[in-house]
C-alpha cells in the first residue's frame, strides 16, 4: 500500500526541488546575462551587472572574429556522426551480451566501463602520434572515430540494459519463422528498442557535443567544433568575460534546445532500470 504524502510535505519537497534546480541552472543563466553586457559591466558586482544596460556588442564581436556556423556544423557532424557509428557497433555487441549470455558477460561489461576510468591524457601521446601519421589530425573523421571510441562503453552498457528488458520469447518466435540473425536484429529487436536507442543517442550526443579535451588537442582550425570556438576567447592577455559568455551561449544554445524538447527521452534514459 502506497504511503500517503501530506500537502505540507509535498510543498516543502517542491520548494527544495525548485531551489536545487535554480542552483544547478544559475551558472548557465549568469553566462547568458553576461553575454548581453559590455566588458566593463561584466566585471562589476552582481547587483551592478543586473542593473546595467543591455547590449548585443559581444555577439557582434564574436560573429565578426569567428566563423560560428563552420564550428557549429563541425559540432553537429562530429557529435551525431560519432554516436551513429557507436550505435552501429554497439547494437550487435549489446544483442550478443543480452541474448547469448556467457559466464564472462558481466566481466566484459565491467572491463569496457573501466576504460572510462583512465584519464584521457594518459593515451593522448600515442593517439596524437597515430593521428599525425595517418593524416587524421584536424579532420572530422578523426574526431568522429576518437569520440566514438570514447563513448562506446556507455552506449553498449545502456543498450544492454534496454535489450535485457525485451522478452527472449519474441526473438525465439522470429527465429522459428525463419528470421536470419541480421533480420532479427534489424526488423525485430531494433524497432522494439527504439525508445532506448533514442535515449542512448540523445545522451551520448550531449556528451560528444561537450567534449573538450580531444577536440582541443586533435584539431586546429578546419575541424574545430564549438568547444574550440569557446576556447579561442581565453587569451594570455586575460579573459574577456562578456565575449566569452557570448561565445559560450552560442555554443550551448543548440544543445539546450535539443535537451529541452527531448527531456522525456533523456529522463527515461537516465532512470531506466531504476524502478521495476
Short mmCIF file of N, CA and C in Angstrom, two decimals, residues 81-217:
data_model
loop_
_atom_site.label_atom_id
_atom_site.label_comp_id
_atom_site.label_asym_id
_atom_site.label_seq_id
_atom_site.Cartn_x
_atom_site.Cartn_y
_atom_site.Cartn_z
N UNK A 81 27.76 12.07 -35.87
CA UNK A 81 28.49 11.04 -36.59
C UNK A 81 29.11 10.02 -35.65
N UNK A 82 29.72 10.51 -34.56
CA UNK A 82 30.37 9.59 -33.62
C UNK A 82 29.35 8.69 -32.93
N UNK A 83 28.17 9.24 -32.61
CA UNK A 83 27.15 8.44 -31.92
C UNK A 83 26.53 7.42 -32.88
N UNK A 84 26.26 7.82 -34.13
CA UNK A 84 25.72 6.86 -35.09
C UNK A 84 26.69 5.71 -35.34
N UNK A 85 27.98 6.03 -35.45
CA UNK A 85 28.99 4.99 -35.63
C UNK A 85 29.03 4.08 -34.41
N UNK A 86 28.93 4.66 -33.23
CA UNK A 86 28.93 3.86 -32.00
C UNK A 86 27.71 2.95 -31.95
N UNK A 87 26.54 3.44 -32.41
CA UNK A 87 25.34 2.61 -32.41
C UNK A 87 25.48 1.42 -33.36
N UNK A 88 26.09 1.65 -34.52
CA UNK A 88 26.30 0.55 -35.48
C UNK A 88 27.13 -0.56 -34.86
N UNK A 89 28.11 -0.19 -34.05
CA UNK A 89 28.96 -1.19 -33.38
C UNK A 89 28.28 -1.74 -32.14
N UNK A 90 27.58 -0.89 -31.39
CA UNK A 90 27.07 -1.28 -30.08
C UNK A 90 25.83 -2.15 -30.15
N UNK A 91 24.96 -1.94 -31.14
CA UNK A 91 23.72 -2.72 -31.20
C UNK A 91 24.00 -4.22 -31.32
N UNK A 92 24.84 -4.67 -32.27
CA UNK A 92 25.15 -6.11 -32.30
C UNK A 92 25.87 -6.59 -31.05
N UNK A 93 26.76 -5.75 -30.50
CA UNK A 93 27.50 -6.15 -29.30
C UNK A 93 26.57 -6.31 -28.11
N UNK A 94 25.66 -5.35 -27.93
CA UNK A 94 24.70 -5.43 -26.82
C UNK A 94 23.74 -6.60 -27.01
N UNK A 95 23.35 -6.86 -28.27
CA UNK A 95 22.48 -8.01 -28.56
C UNK A 95 23.16 -9.30 -28.14
N UNK A 96 24.44 -9.46 -28.49
CA UNK A 96 25.16 -10.68 -28.18
C UNK A 96 25.24 -10.90 -26.67
N UNK A 97 25.50 -9.84 -25.92
CA UNK A 97 25.64 -10.00 -24.48
C UNK A 97 24.30 -10.14 -23.76
N UNK A 98 23.23 -9.61 -24.37
CA UNK A 98 21.92 -9.68 -23.74
C UNK A 98 21.21 -11.00 -24.01
N UNK A 99 21.37 -11.55 -25.22
CA UNK A 99 20.59 -12.72 -25.61
C UNK A 99 21.43 -13.97 -25.84
N UNK A 100 22.74 -13.84 -25.84
CA UNK A 100 23.62 -15.01 -25.88
C UNK A 100 24.59 -14.87 -24.71
N UNK A 101 24.07 -14.85 -23.50
CA UNK A 101 24.93 -14.58 -22.34
C UNK A 101 25.94 -15.68 -22.09
N UNK A 102 27.10 -15.27 -21.65
CA UNK A 102 28.14 -16.21 -21.27
C UNK A 102 28.55 -15.97 -19.84
N UNK A 103 29.45 -16.79 -19.36
CA UNK A 103 29.91 -16.67 -17.98
C UNK A 103 30.68 -15.37 -17.76
N UNK A 104 31.25 -14.83 -18.83
CA UNK A 104 32.12 -13.66 -18.69
C UNK A 104 31.43 -12.36 -19.12
N UNK A 105 30.11 -12.40 -19.35
CA UNK A 105 29.42 -11.21 -19.84
C UNK A 105 29.58 -10.02 -18.90
N UNK A 106 29.34 -10.24 -17.62
CA UNK A 106 29.47 -9.16 -16.64
C UNK A 106 30.91 -8.66 -16.57
N UNK A 107 31.85 -9.58 -16.69
CA UNK A 107 33.26 -9.17 -16.65
C UNK A 107 33.61 -8.30 -17.85
N UNK A 108 33.08 -8.67 -19.02
CA UNK A 108 33.33 -7.88 -20.23
C UNK A 108 32.72 -6.49 -20.10
N UNK A 109 31.49 -6.43 -19.57
CA UNK A 109 30.84 -5.13 -19.38
C UNK A 109 31.63 -4.25 -18.42
N UNK A 110 32.09 -4.83 -17.33
CA UNK A 110 32.86 -4.07 -16.36
C UNK A 110 34.21 -3.63 -16.95
N UNK A 111 34.82 -4.51 -17.76
CA UNK A 111 36.08 -4.13 -18.39
C UNK A 111 35.88 -2.94 -19.32
N UNK A 112 34.79 -2.98 -20.13
CA UNK A 112 34.53 -1.85 -21.03
C UNK A 112 34.30 -0.57 -20.25
N UNK A 113 33.53 -0.67 -19.18
CA UNK A 113 33.25 0.53 -18.38
C UNK A 113 34.50 1.03 -17.68
N UNK A 114 35.40 0.11 -17.33
CA UNK A 114 36.63 0.52 -16.64
C UNK A 114 37.54 1.36 -17.52
N UNK A 115 37.39 1.24 -18.85
CA UNK A 115 38.20 2.07 -19.75
C UNK A 115 37.87 3.55 -19.60
N UNK A 116 36.68 3.86 -19.07
CA UNK A 116 36.31 5.25 -18.85
C UNK A 116 36.95 5.82 -17.59
N UNK A 117 37.53 4.95 -16.78
CA UNK A 117 38.12 5.40 -15.52
C UNK A 117 39.54 5.93 -15.69
N UNK A 118 40.16 5.64 -16.82
CA UNK A 118 41.53 6.11 -17.05
C UNK A 118 41.51 7.53 -17.57
N UNK A 119 42.34 8.42 -17.03
CA UNK A 119 42.39 9.80 -17.54
C UNK A 119 42.74 9.82 -19.02
N UNK A 120 42.04 10.64 -19.78
CA UNK A 120 42.26 10.70 -21.23
C UNK A 120 43.68 11.12 -21.57
N UNK A 121 44.27 11.94 -20.72
CA UNK A 121 45.62 12.42 -21.00
C UNK A 121 46.63 11.28 -21.02
N UNK A 122 46.28 10.15 -20.40
CA UNK A 122 47.19 9.02 -20.36
C UNK A 122 47.44 8.38 -21.72
N UNK A 123 46.50 8.57 -22.66
CA UNK A 123 46.66 7.99 -24.01
C UNK A 123 46.75 9.09 -25.08
N UNK A 124 46.93 10.33 -24.64
CA UNK A 124 46.96 11.43 -25.61
C UNK A 124 48.14 11.30 -26.58
N UNK A 125 49.33 11.03 -26.06
CA UNK A 125 50.52 10.99 -26.92
C UNK A 125 50.42 9.92 -27.98
N UNK A 126 50.13 8.65 -27.65
CA UNK A 126 50.04 7.65 -28.72
C UNK A 126 48.94 7.94 -29.73
N UNK A 127 47.79 8.42 -29.27
CA UNK A 127 46.71 8.73 -30.21
C UNK A 127 47.10 9.91 -31.09
N UNK A 128 47.74 10.92 -30.51
CA UNK A 128 48.18 12.06 -31.31
C UNK A 128 49.17 11.63 -32.38
N UNK A 129 50.12 10.76 -32.03
CA UNK A 129 51.11 10.29 -32.99
C UNK A 129 50.47 9.45 -34.09
N UNK A 130 49.50 8.60 -33.73
CA UNK A 130 48.81 7.80 -34.73
C UNK A 130 48.02 8.69 -35.69
N UNK A 131 47.32 9.69 -35.13
CA UNK A 131 46.55 10.60 -35.97
C UNK A 131 47.47 11.40 -36.89
N UNK A 132 48.63 11.80 -36.37
CA UNK A 132 49.58 12.53 -37.20
C UNK A 132 50.08 11.68 -38.35
N UNK A 133 50.43 10.43 -38.07
CA UNK A 133 50.97 9.56 -39.10
C UNK A 133 49.91 9.12 -40.11
N UNK A 134 48.66 9.02 -39.67
CA UNK A 134 47.58 8.58 -40.56
C UNK A 134 46.86 9.73 -41.24
N UNK A 135 47.28 10.95 -40.99
CA UNK A 135 46.66 12.10 -41.62
C UNK A 135 45.27 12.43 -41.10
N UNK A 136 45.00 12.10 -39.84
CA UNK A 136 43.68 12.33 -39.25
C UNK A 136 43.63 13.56 -38.35
N UNK A 137 44.76 14.22 -38.14
CA UNK A 137 44.74 15.43 -37.32
C UNK A 137 43.92 16.52 -37.99
N UNK A 138 43.13 17.21 -37.18
CA UNK A 138 42.30 18.32 -37.65
C UNK A 138 41.36 17.89 -38.77
N UNK A 139 40.76 16.70 -38.62
CA UNK A 139 39.77 16.22 -39.58
C UNK A 139 38.52 15.77 -38.82
N UNK A 140 37.38 15.90 -39.48
CA UNK A 140 36.14 15.47 -38.85
C UNK A 140 36.14 13.96 -38.61
N UNK A 141 36.61 13.20 -39.59
CA UNK A 141 36.59 11.75 -39.47
C UNK A 141 37.45 11.28 -38.29
N UNK A 142 38.56 11.97 -38.06
CA UNK A 142 39.41 11.61 -36.94
C UNK A 142 38.70 11.81 -35.61
N UNK A 143 38.02 12.96 -35.46
CA UNK A 143 37.29 13.22 -34.21
C UNK A 143 36.10 12.29 -34.07
N UNK A 144 35.44 11.96 -35.17
CA UNK A 144 34.32 11.01 -35.10
C UNK A 144 34.79 9.67 -34.55
N UNK A 145 35.95 9.21 -35.02
CA UNK A 145 36.48 7.93 -34.57
C UNK A 145 36.83 7.98 -33.09
N UNK A 146 37.55 9.00 -32.66
CA UNK A 146 38.01 9.05 -31.27
C UNK A 146 36.84 9.26 -30.30
N UNK A 147 35.84 10.08 -30.67
CA UNK A 147 34.69 10.28 -29.79
C UNK A 147 33.80 9.04 -29.78
N UNK A 148 33.74 8.32 -30.91
CA UNK A 148 33.01 7.06 -30.95
C UNK A 148 33.61 6.08 -29.95
N UNK A 149 34.93 5.93 -29.99
CA UNK A 149 35.60 5.01 -29.08
C UNK A 149 35.46 5.46 -27.63
N UNK A 150 35.44 6.77 -27.41
CA UNK A 150 35.33 7.29 -26.06
C UNK A 150 33.96 6.97 -25.45
N UNK A 151 32.89 7.09 -26.24
CA UNK A 151 31.53 6.88 -25.73
C UNK A 151 31.02 5.46 -25.93
N UNK A 152 31.75 4.63 -26.67
CA UNK A 152 31.27 3.29 -26.99
C UNK A 152 30.94 2.46 -25.75
N UNK A 153 31.75 2.45 -24.68
CA UNK A 153 31.37 1.66 -23.49
C UNK A 153 30.03 2.08 -22.90
N UNK A 154 29.77 3.39 -22.86
CA UNK A 154 28.50 3.86 -22.30
C UNK A 154 27.35 3.44 -23.20
N UNK A 155 27.53 3.54 -24.52
CA UNK A 155 26.48 3.18 -25.47
C UNK A 155 26.14 1.69 -25.33
N UNK A 156 27.17 0.84 -25.29
CA UNK A 156 26.93 -0.60 -25.16
C UNK A 156 26.24 -0.92 -23.84
N UNK A 157 26.69 -0.30 -22.76
CA UNK A 157 26.11 -0.56 -21.44
C UNK A 157 24.63 -0.17 -21.41
N UNK A 158 24.31 1.00 -21.95
CA UNK A 158 22.92 1.44 -21.94
C UNK A 158 22.05 0.53 -22.81
N UNK A 159 22.52 0.19 -24.01
CA UNK A 159 21.73 -0.67 -24.89
C UNK A 159 21.57 -2.06 -24.29
N UNK A 160 22.60 -2.57 -23.64
CA UNK A 160 22.50 -3.87 -22.97
C UNK A 160 21.37 -3.84 -21.94
N UNK A 161 21.28 -2.76 -21.18
CA UNK A 161 20.23 -2.63 -20.17
C UNK A 161 18.84 -2.63 -20.81
N UNK A 162 18.69 -1.92 -21.93
CA UNK A 162 17.40 -1.90 -22.63
C UNK A 162 17.06 -3.27 -23.21
N UNK A 163 18.03 -3.89 -23.85
CA UNK A 163 17.78 -5.17 -24.52
C UNK A 163 17.40 -6.26 -23.53
N UNK A 164 17.94 -6.19 -22.31
CA UNK A 164 17.61 -7.19 -21.30
C UNK A 164 16.14 -7.15 -20.90
N UNK A 165 15.48 -6.02 -21.16
CA UNK A 165 14.06 -5.89 -20.82
C UNK A 165 13.15 -6.45 -21.90
N UNK A 166 13.70 -6.79 -23.06
CA UNK A 166 12.90 -7.35 -24.16
C UNK A 166 12.77 -8.85 -23.95
N UNK A 167 11.53 -9.40 -23.96
CA UNK A 167 11.35 -10.84 -23.75
C UNK A 167 12.08 -11.67 -24.81
N UNK A 168 12.82 -12.64 -24.39
CA UNK A 168 13.55 -13.51 -25.31
C UNK A 168 12.62 -14.35 -26.17
N UNK A 169 11.38 -14.56 -25.68
CA UNK A 169 10.41 -15.37 -26.44
C UNK A 169 10.08 -14.74 -27.79
N UNK A 170 10.10 -13.41 -27.84
CA UNK A 170 9.77 -12.73 -29.11
C UNK A 170 10.84 -13.03 -30.15
N UNK A 171 12.10 -13.01 -29.74
CA UNK A 171 13.18 -13.31 -30.67
C UNK A 171 13.16 -14.78 -31.08
N UNK A 172 12.81 -15.66 -30.14
CA UNK A 172 12.73 -17.07 -30.48
C UNK A 172 11.61 -17.33 -31.48
N UNK A 173 10.49 -16.59 -31.34
CA UNK A 173 9.40 -16.74 -32.30
C UNK A 173 9.83 -16.28 -33.69
N UNK A 174 10.62 -15.20 -33.75
CA UNK A 174 11.12 -14.73 -35.04
C UNK A 174 12.05 -15.76 -35.67
N UNK A 175 12.87 -16.42 -34.86
CA UNK A 175 13.76 -17.46 -35.39
C UNK A 175 12.97 -18.64 -35.92
N UNK A 176 11.90 -18.99 -35.24
CA UNK A 176 11.07 -20.10 -35.70
C UNK A 176 10.38 -19.78 -37.02
N UNK A 177 10.14 -18.49 -37.26
CA UNK A 177 9.55 -18.06 -38.52
C UNK A 177 10.58 -17.93 -39.63
N UNK A 178 11.83 -18.24 -39.33
CA UNK A 178 12.87 -18.24 -40.35
C UNK A 178 13.69 -16.98 -40.43
N UNK A 179 13.63 -16.12 -39.42
CA UNK A 179 14.40 -14.88 -39.45
C UNK A 179 15.89 -15.18 -39.29
N UNK A 180 16.69 -14.56 -40.13
CA UNK A 180 18.14 -14.69 -40.01
C UNK A 180 18.63 -13.79 -38.87
N UNK A 181 19.91 -13.94 -38.56
CA UNK A 181 20.48 -13.12 -37.48
C UNK A 181 20.35 -11.64 -37.79
N UNK A 182 20.70 -11.25 -39.03
CA UNK A 182 20.59 -9.85 -39.42
C UNK A 182 19.17 -9.35 -39.38
N UNK A 183 18.22 -10.16 -39.89
CA UNK A 183 16.81 -9.76 -39.88
C UNK A 183 16.28 -9.64 -38.46
N UNK A 184 16.74 -10.54 -37.58
CA UNK A 184 16.30 -10.49 -36.19
C UNK A 184 16.72 -9.18 -35.52
N UNK A 185 17.95 -8.74 -35.77
CA UNK A 185 18.44 -7.51 -35.16
C UNK A 185 17.79 -6.29 -35.77
N UNK A 186 17.67 -6.27 -37.12
CA UNK A 186 17.20 -5.07 -37.81
C UNK A 186 15.68 -4.91 -37.74
N UNK A 187 14.93 -6.01 -37.95
CA UNK A 187 13.48 -5.91 -38.10
C UNK A 187 12.69 -6.29 -36.86
N UNK A 188 13.32 -6.92 -35.89
CA UNK A 188 12.60 -7.32 -34.67
C UNK A 188 13.12 -6.57 -33.45
N UNK A 189 14.42 -6.71 -33.20
CA UNK A 189 14.99 -6.13 -31.98
C UNK A 189 15.02 -4.60 -32.02
N UNK A 190 15.57 -4.06 -33.12
CA UNK A 190 15.75 -2.60 -33.19
C UNK A 190 14.44 -1.82 -33.08
N UNK A 191 13.36 -2.19 -33.83
CA UNK A 191 12.10 -1.44 -33.67
C UNK A 191 11.55 -1.50 -32.25
N UNK A 192 11.72 -2.62 -31.56
CA UNK A 192 11.22 -2.72 -30.19
C UNK A 192 12.03 -1.88 -29.22
N UNK A 193 13.28 -1.63 -29.58
CA UNK A 193 14.17 -0.89 -28.68
C UNK A 193 14.33 0.56 -29.09
N UNK A 194 13.47 1.06 -29.97
CA UNK A 194 13.59 2.45 -30.45
C UNK A 194 13.64 3.46 -29.30
N UNK A 195 12.76 3.38 -28.29
CA UNK A 195 12.86 4.36 -27.18
C UNK A 195 14.21 4.32 -26.48
N UNK A 196 14.73 3.12 -26.25
CA UNK A 196 16.03 3.00 -25.60
C UNK A 196 17.17 3.50 -26.47
N UNK A 197 17.09 3.20 -27.77
CA UNK A 197 18.12 3.68 -28.70
C UNK A 197 18.09 5.20 -28.79
N UNK A 198 16.87 5.77 -28.82
CA UNK A 198 16.74 7.23 -28.89
C UNK A 198 17.32 7.90 -27.64
N UNK A 199 17.05 7.33 -26.47
CA UNK A 199 17.60 7.88 -25.23
C UNK A 199 19.12 7.79 -25.22
N UNK A 200 19.63 6.65 -25.67
CA UNK A 200 21.08 6.48 -25.74
C UNK A 200 21.71 7.47 -26.70
N UNK A 201 21.08 7.65 -27.85
CA UNK A 201 21.60 8.59 -28.85
C UNK A 201 21.63 10.00 -28.30
N UNK A 202 20.54 10.45 -27.68
CA UNK A 202 20.46 11.83 -27.19
C UNK A 202 21.49 12.09 -26.10
N UNK A 203 21.61 11.17 -25.15
CA UNK A 203 22.54 11.37 -24.04
C UNK A 203 23.98 11.42 -24.53
N UNK A 204 24.33 10.53 -25.47
CA UNK A 204 25.70 10.49 -25.94
C UNK A 204 26.01 11.60 -26.94
N UNK A 205 25.01 12.13 -27.63
CA UNK A 205 25.23 13.32 -28.45
C UNK A 205 25.62 14.50 -27.56
N UNK A 206 24.97 14.63 -26.41
CA UNK A 206 25.31 15.70 -25.48
C UNK A 206 26.73 15.53 -24.96
N UNK A 207 27.11 14.29 -24.63
CA UNK A 207 28.48 14.04 -24.16
C UNK A 207 29.50 14.37 -25.24
N UNK A 208 29.21 13.99 -26.48
CA UNK A 208 30.14 14.27 -27.58
C UNK A 208 30.18 15.76 -27.89
N UNK A 209 29.05 16.44 -27.82
CA UNK A 209 28.97 17.87 -28.10
C UNK A 209 29.82 18.67 -27.11
N UNK A 210 29.82 18.24 -25.85
CA UNK A 210 30.52 18.98 -24.80
C UNK A 210 31.97 18.53 -24.61
N UNK A 211 32.41 17.52 -25.34
CA UNK A 211 33.78 17.02 -25.18
C UNK A 211 34.78 18.10 -25.59
N UNK A 212 35.70 18.42 -24.70
CA UNK A 212 36.67 19.48 -24.97
C UNK A 212 38.09 18.97 -25.09
N UNK A 213 38.45 17.96 -24.29
CA UNK A 213 39.84 17.54 -24.24
C UNK A 213 40.34 17.10 -25.61
N UNK A 214 39.64 16.16 -26.25
CA UNK A 214 40.09 15.63 -27.53
C UNK A 214 39.94 16.65 -28.65
N UNK A 215 38.87 17.43 -28.62
CA UNK A 215 38.66 18.40 -29.69
C UNK A 215 39.72 19.50 -29.67
N UNK A 216 40.18 19.87 -28.48
CA UNK A 216 41.20 20.92 -28.38
C UNK A 216 42.59 20.41 -28.74
N UNK A 217 42.84 19.12 -28.50
CA UNK A 217 44.18 18.58 -28.74
C UNK A 217 44.35 17.97 -30.13
#
